[in-house]
mmCIF file of N, CA, C and O in Angstrom:
data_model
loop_
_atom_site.group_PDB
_atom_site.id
_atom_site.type_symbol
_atom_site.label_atom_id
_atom_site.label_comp_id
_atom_site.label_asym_id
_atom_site.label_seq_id
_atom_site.Cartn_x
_atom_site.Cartn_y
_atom_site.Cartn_z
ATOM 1 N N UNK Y 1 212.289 -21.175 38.847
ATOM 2 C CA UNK Y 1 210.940 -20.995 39.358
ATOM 3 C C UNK Y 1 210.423 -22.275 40.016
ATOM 4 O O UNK Y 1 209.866 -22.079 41.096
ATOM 5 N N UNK Y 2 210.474 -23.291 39.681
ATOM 6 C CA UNK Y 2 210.040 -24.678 40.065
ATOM 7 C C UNK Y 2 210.657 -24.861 41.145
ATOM 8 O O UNK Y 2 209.889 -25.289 42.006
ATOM 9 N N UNK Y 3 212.242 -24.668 41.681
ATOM 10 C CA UNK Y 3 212.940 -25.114 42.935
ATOM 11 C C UNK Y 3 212.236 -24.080 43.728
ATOM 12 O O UNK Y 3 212.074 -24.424 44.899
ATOM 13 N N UNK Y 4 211.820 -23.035 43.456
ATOM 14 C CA UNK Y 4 210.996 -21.869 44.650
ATOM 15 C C UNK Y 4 210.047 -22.167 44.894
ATOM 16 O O UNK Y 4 209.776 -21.926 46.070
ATOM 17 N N UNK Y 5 208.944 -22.833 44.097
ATOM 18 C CA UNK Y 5 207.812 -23.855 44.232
ATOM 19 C C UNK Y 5 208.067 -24.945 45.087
ATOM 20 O O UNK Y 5 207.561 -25.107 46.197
ATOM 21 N N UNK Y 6 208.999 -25.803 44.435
ATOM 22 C CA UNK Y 6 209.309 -26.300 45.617
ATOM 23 C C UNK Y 6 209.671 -26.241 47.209
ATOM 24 O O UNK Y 6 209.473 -26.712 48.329
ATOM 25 N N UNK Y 7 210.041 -25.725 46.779
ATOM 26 C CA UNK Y 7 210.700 -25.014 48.679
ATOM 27 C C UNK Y 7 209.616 -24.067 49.179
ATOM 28 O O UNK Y 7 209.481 -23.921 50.394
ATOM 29 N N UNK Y 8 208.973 -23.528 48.473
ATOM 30 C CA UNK Y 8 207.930 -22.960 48.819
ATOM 31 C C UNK Y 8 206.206 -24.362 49.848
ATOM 32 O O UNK Y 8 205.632 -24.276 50.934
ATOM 33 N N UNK Y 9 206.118 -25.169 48.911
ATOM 34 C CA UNK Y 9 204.872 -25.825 48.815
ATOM 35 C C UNK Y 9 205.321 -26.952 49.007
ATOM 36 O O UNK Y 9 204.486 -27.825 49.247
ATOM 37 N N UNK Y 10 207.109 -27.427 48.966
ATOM 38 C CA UNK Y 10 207.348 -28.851 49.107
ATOM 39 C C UNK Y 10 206.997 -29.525 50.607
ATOM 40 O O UNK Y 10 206.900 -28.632 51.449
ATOM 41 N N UNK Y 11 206.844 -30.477 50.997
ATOM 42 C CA UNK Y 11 206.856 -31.353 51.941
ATOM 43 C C UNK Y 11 205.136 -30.429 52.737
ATOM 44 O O UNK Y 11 205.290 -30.327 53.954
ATOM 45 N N UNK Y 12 204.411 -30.124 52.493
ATOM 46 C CA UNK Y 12 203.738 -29.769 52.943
ATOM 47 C C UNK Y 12 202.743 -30.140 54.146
ATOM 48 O O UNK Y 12 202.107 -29.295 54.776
ATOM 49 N N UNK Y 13 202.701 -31.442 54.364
ATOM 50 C CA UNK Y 13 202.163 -32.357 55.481
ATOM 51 C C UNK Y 13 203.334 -31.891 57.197
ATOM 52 O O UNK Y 13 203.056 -31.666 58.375
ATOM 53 N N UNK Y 14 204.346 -31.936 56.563
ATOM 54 C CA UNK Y 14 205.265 -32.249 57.580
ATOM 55 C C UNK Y 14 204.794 -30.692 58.104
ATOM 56 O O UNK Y 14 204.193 -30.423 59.144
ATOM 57 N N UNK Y 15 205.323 -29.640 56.910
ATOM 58 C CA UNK Y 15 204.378 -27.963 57.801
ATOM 59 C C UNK Y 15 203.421 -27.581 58.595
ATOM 60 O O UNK Y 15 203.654 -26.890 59.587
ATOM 61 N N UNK Y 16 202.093 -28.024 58.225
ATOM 62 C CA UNK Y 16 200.819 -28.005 58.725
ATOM 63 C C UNK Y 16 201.249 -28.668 60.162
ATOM 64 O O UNK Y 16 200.913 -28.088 61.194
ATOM 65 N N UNK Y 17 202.024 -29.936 60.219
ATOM 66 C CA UNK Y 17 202.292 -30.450 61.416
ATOM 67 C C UNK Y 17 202.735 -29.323 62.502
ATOM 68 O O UNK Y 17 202.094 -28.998 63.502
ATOM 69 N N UNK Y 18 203.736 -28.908 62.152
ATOM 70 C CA UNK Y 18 204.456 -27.946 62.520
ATOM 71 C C UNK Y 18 203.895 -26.684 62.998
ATOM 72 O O UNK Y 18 204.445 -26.020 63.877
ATOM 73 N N UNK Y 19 202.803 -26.348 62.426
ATOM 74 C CA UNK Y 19 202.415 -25.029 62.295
ATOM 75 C C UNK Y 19 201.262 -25.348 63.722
ATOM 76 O O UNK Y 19 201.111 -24.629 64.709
ATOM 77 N N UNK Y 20 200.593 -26.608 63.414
ATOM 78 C CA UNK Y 20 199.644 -27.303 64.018
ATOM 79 C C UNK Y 20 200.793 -26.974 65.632
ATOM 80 O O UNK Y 20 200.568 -25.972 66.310
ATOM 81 N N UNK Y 21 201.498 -27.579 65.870
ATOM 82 C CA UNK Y 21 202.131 -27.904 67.078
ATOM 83 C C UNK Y 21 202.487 -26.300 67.962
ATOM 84 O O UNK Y 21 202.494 -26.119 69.180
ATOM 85 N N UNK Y 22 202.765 -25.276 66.831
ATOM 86 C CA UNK Y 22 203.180 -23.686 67.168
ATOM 87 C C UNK Y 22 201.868 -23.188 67.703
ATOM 88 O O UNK Y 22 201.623 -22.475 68.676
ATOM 89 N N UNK Y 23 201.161 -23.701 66.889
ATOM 90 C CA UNK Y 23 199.470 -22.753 67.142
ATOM 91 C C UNK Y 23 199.147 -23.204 68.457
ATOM 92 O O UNK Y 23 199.029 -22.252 69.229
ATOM 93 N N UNK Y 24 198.882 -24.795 69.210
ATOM 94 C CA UNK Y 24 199.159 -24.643 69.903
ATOM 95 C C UNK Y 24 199.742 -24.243 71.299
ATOM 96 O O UNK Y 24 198.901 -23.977 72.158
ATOM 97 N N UNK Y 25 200.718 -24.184 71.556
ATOM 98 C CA UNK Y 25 201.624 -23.338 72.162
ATOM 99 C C UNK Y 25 201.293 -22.237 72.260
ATOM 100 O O UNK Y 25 200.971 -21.798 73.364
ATOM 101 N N UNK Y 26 201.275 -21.563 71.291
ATOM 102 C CA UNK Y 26 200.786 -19.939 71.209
ATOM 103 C C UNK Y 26 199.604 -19.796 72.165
ATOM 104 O O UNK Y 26 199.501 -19.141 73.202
ATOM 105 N N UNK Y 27 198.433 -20.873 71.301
ATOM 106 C CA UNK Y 27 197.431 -20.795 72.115
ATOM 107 C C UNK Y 27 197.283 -20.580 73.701
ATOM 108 O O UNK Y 27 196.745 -19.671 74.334
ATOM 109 N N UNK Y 28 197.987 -21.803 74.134
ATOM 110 C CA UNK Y 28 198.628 -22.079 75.719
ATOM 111 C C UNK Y 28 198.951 -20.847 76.245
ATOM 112 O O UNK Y 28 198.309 -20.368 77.179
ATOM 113 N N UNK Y 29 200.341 -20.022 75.482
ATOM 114 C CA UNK Y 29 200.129 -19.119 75.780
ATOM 115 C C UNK Y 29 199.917 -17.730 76.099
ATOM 116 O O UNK Y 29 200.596 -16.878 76.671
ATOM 117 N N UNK Y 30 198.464 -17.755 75.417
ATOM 118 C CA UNK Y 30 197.606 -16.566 75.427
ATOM 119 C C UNK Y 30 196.148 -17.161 76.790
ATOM 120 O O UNK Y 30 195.368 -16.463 77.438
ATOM 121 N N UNK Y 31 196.258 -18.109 76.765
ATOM 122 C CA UNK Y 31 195.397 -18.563 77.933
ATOM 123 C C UNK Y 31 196.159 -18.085 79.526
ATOM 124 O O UNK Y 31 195.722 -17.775 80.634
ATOM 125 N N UNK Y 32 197.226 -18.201 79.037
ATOM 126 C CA UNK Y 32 198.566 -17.968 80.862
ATOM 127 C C UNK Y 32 198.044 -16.352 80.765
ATOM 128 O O UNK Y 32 197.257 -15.975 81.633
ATOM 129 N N UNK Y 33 198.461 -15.434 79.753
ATOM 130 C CA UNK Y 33 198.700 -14.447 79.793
ATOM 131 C C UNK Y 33 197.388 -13.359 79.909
ATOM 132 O O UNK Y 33 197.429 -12.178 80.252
ATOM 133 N N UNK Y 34 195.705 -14.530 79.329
ATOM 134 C CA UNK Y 34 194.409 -13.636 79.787
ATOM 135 C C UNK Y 34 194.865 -14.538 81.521
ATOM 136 O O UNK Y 34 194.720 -13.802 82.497
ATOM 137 N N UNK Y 35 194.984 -14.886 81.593
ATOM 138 C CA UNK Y 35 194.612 -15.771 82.828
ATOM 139 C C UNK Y 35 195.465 -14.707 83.930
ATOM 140 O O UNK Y 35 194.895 -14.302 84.942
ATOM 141 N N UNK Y 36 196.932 -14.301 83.593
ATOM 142 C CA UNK Y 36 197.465 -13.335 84.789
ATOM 143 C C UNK Y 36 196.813 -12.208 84.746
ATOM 144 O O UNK Y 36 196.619 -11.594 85.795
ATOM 145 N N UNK Y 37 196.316 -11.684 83.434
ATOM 146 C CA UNK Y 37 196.464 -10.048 83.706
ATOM 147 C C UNK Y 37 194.643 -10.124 83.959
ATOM 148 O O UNK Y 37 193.909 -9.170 83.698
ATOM 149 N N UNK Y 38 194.002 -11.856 84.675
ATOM 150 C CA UNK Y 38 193.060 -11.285 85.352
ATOM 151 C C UNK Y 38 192.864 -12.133 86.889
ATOM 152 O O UNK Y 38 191.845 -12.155 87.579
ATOM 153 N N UNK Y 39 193.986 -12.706 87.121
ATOM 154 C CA UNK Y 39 193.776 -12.876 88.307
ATOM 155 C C UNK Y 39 193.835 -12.033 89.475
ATOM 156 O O UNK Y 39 193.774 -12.429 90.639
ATOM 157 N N UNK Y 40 193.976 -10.669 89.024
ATOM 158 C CA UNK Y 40 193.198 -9.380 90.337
ATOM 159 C C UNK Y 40 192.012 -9.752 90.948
ATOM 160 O O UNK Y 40 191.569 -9.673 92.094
ATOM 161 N N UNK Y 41 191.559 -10.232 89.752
ATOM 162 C CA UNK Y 41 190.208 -10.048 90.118
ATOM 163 C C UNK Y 41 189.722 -11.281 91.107
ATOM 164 O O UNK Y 41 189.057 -11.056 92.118
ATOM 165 N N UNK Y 42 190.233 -12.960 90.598
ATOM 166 C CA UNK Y 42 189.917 -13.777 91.320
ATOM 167 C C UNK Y 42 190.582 -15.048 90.930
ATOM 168 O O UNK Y 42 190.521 -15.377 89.745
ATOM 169 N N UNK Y 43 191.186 -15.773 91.752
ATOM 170 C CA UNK Y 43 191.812 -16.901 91.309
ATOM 171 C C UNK Y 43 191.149 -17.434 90.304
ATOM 172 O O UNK Y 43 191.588 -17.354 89.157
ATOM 173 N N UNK Y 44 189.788 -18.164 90.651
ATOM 174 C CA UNK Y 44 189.461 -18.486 90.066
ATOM 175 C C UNK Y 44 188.993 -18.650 88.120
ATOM 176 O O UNK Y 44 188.986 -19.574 87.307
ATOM 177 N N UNK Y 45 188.617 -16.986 88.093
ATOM 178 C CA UNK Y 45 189.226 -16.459 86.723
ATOM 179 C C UNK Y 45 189.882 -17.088 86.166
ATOM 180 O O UNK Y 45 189.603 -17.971 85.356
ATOM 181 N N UNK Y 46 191.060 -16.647 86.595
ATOM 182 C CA UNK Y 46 192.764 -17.242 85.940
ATOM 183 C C UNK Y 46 192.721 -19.058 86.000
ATOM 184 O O UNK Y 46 193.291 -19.734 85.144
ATOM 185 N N UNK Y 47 192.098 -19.543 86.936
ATOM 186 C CA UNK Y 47 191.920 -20.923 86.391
ATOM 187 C C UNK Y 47 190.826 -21.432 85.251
ATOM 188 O O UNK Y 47 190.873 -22.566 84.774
ATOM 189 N N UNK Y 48 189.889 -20.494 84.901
ATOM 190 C CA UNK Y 48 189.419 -20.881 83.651
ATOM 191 C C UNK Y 48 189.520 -20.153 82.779
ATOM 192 O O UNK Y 48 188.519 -20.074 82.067
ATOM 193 N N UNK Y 49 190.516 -19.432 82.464
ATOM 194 C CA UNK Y 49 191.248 -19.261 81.529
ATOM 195 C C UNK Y 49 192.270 -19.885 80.980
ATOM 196 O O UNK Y 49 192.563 -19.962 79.787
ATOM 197 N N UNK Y 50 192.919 -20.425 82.108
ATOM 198 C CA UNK Y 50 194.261 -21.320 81.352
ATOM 199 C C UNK Y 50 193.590 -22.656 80.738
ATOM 200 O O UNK Y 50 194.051 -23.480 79.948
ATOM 201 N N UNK Y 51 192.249 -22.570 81.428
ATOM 202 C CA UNK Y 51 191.862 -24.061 81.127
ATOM 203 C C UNK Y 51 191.064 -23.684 79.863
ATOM 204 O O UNK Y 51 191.347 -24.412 78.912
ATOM 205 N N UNK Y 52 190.429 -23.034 79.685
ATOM 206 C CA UNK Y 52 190.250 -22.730 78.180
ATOM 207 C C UNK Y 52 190.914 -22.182 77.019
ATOM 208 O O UNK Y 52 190.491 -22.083 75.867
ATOM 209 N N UNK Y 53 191.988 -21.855 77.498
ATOM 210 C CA UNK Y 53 193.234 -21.908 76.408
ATOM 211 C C UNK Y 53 194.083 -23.208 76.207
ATOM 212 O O UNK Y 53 195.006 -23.436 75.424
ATOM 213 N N UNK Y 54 193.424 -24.067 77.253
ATOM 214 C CA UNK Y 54 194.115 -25.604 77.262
ATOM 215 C C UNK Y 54 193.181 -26.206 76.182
ATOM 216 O O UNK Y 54 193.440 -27.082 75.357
ATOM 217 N N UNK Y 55 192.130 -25.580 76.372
ATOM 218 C CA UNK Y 55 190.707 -26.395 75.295
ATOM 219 C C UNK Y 55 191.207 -26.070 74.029
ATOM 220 O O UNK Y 55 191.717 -26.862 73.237
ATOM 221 N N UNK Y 56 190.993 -24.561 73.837
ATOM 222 C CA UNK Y 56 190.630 -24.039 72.593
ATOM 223 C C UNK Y 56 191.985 -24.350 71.990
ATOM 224 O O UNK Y 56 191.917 -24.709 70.814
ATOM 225 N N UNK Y 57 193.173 -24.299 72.502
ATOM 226 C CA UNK Y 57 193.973 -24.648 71.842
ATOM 227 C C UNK Y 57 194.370 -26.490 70.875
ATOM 228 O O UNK Y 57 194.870 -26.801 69.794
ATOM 229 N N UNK Y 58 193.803 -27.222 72.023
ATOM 230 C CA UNK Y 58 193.560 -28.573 71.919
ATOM 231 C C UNK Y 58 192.302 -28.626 70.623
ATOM 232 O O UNK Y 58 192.587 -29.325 69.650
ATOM 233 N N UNK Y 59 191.233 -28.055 70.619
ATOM 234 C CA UNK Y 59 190.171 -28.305 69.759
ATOM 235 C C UNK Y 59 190.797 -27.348 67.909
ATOM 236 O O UNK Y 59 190.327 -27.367 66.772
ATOM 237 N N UNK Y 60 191.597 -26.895 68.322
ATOM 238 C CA UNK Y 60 191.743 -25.771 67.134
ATOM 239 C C UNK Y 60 193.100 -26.493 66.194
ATOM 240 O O UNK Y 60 192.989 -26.433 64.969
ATOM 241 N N UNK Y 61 194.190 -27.074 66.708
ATOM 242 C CA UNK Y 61 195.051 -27.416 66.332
ATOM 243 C C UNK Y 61 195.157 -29.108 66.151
ATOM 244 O O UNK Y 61 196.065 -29.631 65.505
ATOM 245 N N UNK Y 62 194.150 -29.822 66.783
ATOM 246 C CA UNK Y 62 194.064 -31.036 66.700
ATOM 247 C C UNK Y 62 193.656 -31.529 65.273
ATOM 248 O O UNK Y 62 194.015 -32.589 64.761
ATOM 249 N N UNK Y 63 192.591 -30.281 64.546
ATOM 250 C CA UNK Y 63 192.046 -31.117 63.222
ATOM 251 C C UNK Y 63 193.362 -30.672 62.504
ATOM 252 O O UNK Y 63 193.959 -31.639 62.030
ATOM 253 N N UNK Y 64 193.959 -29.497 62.301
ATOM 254 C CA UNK Y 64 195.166 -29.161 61.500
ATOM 255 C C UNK Y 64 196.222 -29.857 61.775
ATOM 256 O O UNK Y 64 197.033 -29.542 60.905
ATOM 257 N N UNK Y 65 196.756 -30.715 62.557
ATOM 258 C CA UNK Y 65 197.544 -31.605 62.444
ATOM 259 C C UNK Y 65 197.182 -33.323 62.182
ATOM 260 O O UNK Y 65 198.048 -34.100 61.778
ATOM 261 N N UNK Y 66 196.335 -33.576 62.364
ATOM 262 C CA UNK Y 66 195.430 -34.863 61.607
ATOM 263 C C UNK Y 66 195.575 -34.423 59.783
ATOM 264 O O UNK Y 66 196.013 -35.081 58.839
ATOM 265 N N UNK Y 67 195.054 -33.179 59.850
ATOM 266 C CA UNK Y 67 195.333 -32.911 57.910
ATOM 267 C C UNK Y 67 196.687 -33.240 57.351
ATOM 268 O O UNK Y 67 197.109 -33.768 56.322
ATOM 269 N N UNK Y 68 197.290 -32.624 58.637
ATOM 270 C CA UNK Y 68 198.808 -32.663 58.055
ATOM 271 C C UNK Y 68 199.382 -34.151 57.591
ATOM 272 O O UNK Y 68 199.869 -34.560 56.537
ATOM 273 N N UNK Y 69 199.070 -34.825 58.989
ATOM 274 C CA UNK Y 69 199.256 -36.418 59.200
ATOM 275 C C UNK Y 69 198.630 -37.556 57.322
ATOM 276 O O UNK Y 69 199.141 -38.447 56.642
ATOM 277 N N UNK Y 70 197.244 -36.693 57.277
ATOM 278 C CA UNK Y 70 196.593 -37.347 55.956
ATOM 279 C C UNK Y 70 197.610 -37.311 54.685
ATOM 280 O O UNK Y 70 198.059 -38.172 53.928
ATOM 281 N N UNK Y 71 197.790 -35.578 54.842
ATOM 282 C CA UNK Y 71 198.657 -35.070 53.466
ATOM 283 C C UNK Y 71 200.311 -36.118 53.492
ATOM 284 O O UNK Y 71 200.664 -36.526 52.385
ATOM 285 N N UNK Y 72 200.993 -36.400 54.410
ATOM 286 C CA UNK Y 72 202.247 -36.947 54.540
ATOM 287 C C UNK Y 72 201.367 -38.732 54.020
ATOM 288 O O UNK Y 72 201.762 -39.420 53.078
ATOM 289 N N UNK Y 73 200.408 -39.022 54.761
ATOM 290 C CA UNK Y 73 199.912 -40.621 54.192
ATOM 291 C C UNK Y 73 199.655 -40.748 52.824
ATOM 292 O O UNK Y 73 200.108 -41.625 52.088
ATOM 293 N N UNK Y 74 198.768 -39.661 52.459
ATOM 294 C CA UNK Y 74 198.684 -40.084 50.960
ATOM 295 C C UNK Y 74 199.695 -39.572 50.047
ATOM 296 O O UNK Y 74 199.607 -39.865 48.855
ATOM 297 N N UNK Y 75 200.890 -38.652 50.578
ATOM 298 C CA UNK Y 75 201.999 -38.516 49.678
ATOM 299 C C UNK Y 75 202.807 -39.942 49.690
ATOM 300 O O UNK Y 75 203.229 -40.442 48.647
ATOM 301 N N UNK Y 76 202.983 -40.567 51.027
ATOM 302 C CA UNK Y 76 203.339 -41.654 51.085
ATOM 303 C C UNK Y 76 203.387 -42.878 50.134
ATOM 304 O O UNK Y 76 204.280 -43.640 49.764
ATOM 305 N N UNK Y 77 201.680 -42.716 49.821
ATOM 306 C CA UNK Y 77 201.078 -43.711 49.311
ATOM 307 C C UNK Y 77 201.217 -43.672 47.813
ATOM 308 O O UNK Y 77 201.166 -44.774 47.266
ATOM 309 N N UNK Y 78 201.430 -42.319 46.824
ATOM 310 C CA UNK Y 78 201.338 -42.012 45.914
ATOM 311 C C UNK Y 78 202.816 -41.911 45.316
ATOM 312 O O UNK Y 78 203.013 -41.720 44.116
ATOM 313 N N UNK Y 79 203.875 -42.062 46.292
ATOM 314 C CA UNK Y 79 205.146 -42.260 45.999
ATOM 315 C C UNK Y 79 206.041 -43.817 46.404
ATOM 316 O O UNK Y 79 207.199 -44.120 46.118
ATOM 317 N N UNK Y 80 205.169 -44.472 47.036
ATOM 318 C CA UNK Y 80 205.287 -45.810 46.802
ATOM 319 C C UNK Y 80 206.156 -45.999 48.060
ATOM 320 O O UNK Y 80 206.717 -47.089 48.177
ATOM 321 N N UNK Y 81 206.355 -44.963 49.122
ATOM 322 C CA UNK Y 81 207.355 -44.971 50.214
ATOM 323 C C UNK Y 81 206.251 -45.693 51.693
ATOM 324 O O UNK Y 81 206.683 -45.991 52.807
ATOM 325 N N UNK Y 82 205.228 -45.776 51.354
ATOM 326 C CA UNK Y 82 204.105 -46.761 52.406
ATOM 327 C C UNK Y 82 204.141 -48.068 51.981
ATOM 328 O O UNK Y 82 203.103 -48.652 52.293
ATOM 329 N N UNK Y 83 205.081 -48.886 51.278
ATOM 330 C CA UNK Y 83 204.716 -50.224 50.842
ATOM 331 C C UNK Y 83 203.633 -49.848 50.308
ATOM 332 O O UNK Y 83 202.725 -49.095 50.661
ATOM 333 N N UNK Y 84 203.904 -50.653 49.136
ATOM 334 C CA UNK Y 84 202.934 -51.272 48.145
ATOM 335 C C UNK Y 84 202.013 -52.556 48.245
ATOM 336 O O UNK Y 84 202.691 -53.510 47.862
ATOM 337 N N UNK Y 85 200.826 -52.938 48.581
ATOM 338 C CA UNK Y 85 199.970 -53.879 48.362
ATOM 339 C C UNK Y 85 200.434 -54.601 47.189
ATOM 340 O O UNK Y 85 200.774 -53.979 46.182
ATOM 341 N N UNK Y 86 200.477 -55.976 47.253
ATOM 342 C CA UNK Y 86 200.455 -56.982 46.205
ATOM 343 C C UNK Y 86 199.452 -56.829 45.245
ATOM 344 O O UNK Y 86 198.292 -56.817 45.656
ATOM 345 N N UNK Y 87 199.707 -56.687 43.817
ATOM 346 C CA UNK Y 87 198.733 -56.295 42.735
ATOM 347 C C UNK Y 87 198.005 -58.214 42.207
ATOM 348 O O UNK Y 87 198.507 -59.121 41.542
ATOM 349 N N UNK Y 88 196.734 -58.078 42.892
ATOM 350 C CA UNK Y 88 196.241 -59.718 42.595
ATOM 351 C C UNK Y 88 195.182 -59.451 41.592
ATOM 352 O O UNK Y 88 194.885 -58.269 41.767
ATOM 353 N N UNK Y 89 194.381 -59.987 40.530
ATOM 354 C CA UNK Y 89 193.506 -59.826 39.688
ATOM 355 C C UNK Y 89 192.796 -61.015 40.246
ATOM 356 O O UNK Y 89 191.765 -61.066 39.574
ATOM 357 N N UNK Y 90 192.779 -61.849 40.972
ATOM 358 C CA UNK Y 90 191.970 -62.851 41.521
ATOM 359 C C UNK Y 90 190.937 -62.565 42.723
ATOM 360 O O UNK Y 90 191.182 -62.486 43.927
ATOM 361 N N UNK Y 91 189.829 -62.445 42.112
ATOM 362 C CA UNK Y 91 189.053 -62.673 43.363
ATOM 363 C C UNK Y 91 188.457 -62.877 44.289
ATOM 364 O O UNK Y 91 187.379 -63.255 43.830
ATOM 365 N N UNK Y 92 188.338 -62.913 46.004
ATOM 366 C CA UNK Y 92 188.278 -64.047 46.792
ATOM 367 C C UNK Y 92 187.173 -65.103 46.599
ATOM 368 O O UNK Y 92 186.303 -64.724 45.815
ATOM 369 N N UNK Y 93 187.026 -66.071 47.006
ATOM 370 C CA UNK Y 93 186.293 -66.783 47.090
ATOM 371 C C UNK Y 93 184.759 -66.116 48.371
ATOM 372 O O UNK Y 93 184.826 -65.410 49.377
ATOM 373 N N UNK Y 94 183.553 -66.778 47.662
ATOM 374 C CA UNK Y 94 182.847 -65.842 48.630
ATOM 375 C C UNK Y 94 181.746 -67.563 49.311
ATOM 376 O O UNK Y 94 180.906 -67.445 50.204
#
C-alpha cells in the first residue's frame, strides 16, 4: 500500500510542473481551434482568439507551475538536498 502511495503522490512538485506545462498547450490549442472554426466570419476574430488563448493559457498555468516550483523547493529544503545553512547560535553584532 505505501509503494502505491508513493507512486501515486510521490515527487509531486515535479507533476504539477508537468501538468502546468500540458494545460498550457492544451490551452494554445483550443485558442487555434475557436480561432479557425471562426475565421468565416473575420480575420480578425481568429486573431483574438489565438491571442486570448495565448493569455488565458499564460494566466491559468503560470500560478500552477510556480506551486509546483515551491513544492520541489521546500521538499528540497526539508531533505537537506538545497544545502544546508551553517547552524550559528551567535548573534550579529548590531
Amino acid at each position: 500500500m505505501n509503494g502505491f502511495v508513493n507512486a501515486l503522490f510521490g515527487n509531486v512538485g515535479h507533476r504539477l510542473k508537468v501538468m502546468a506545462v500540458v494545460f498550457f498547450v492544451l490551452e494554445i490549442l483550443g485558442g487555434l481551434i475557436i480561432g479557425f472554426a471562426m475565421i468565416d466570419n473575420d480575420a480578425l476574430y481568429f486573431l483574438v482568439a489565438v491571442l486570448s488563448g495565448i493569455a488565458v493559457a499564460a494566466f491559468t498555468s503560470y500560478p500552477l507551475y510556480a506551486f509546483g516550483q515551491l513544492v520541489e523547493d521546500v521538499h528540497a529544503i526539508r531533505t537537506g538536498g538545497a544545502g544546508k545553512a551553517p547552524v550559528s547560535d551567535e548573534l550579529p553584532d548590531l
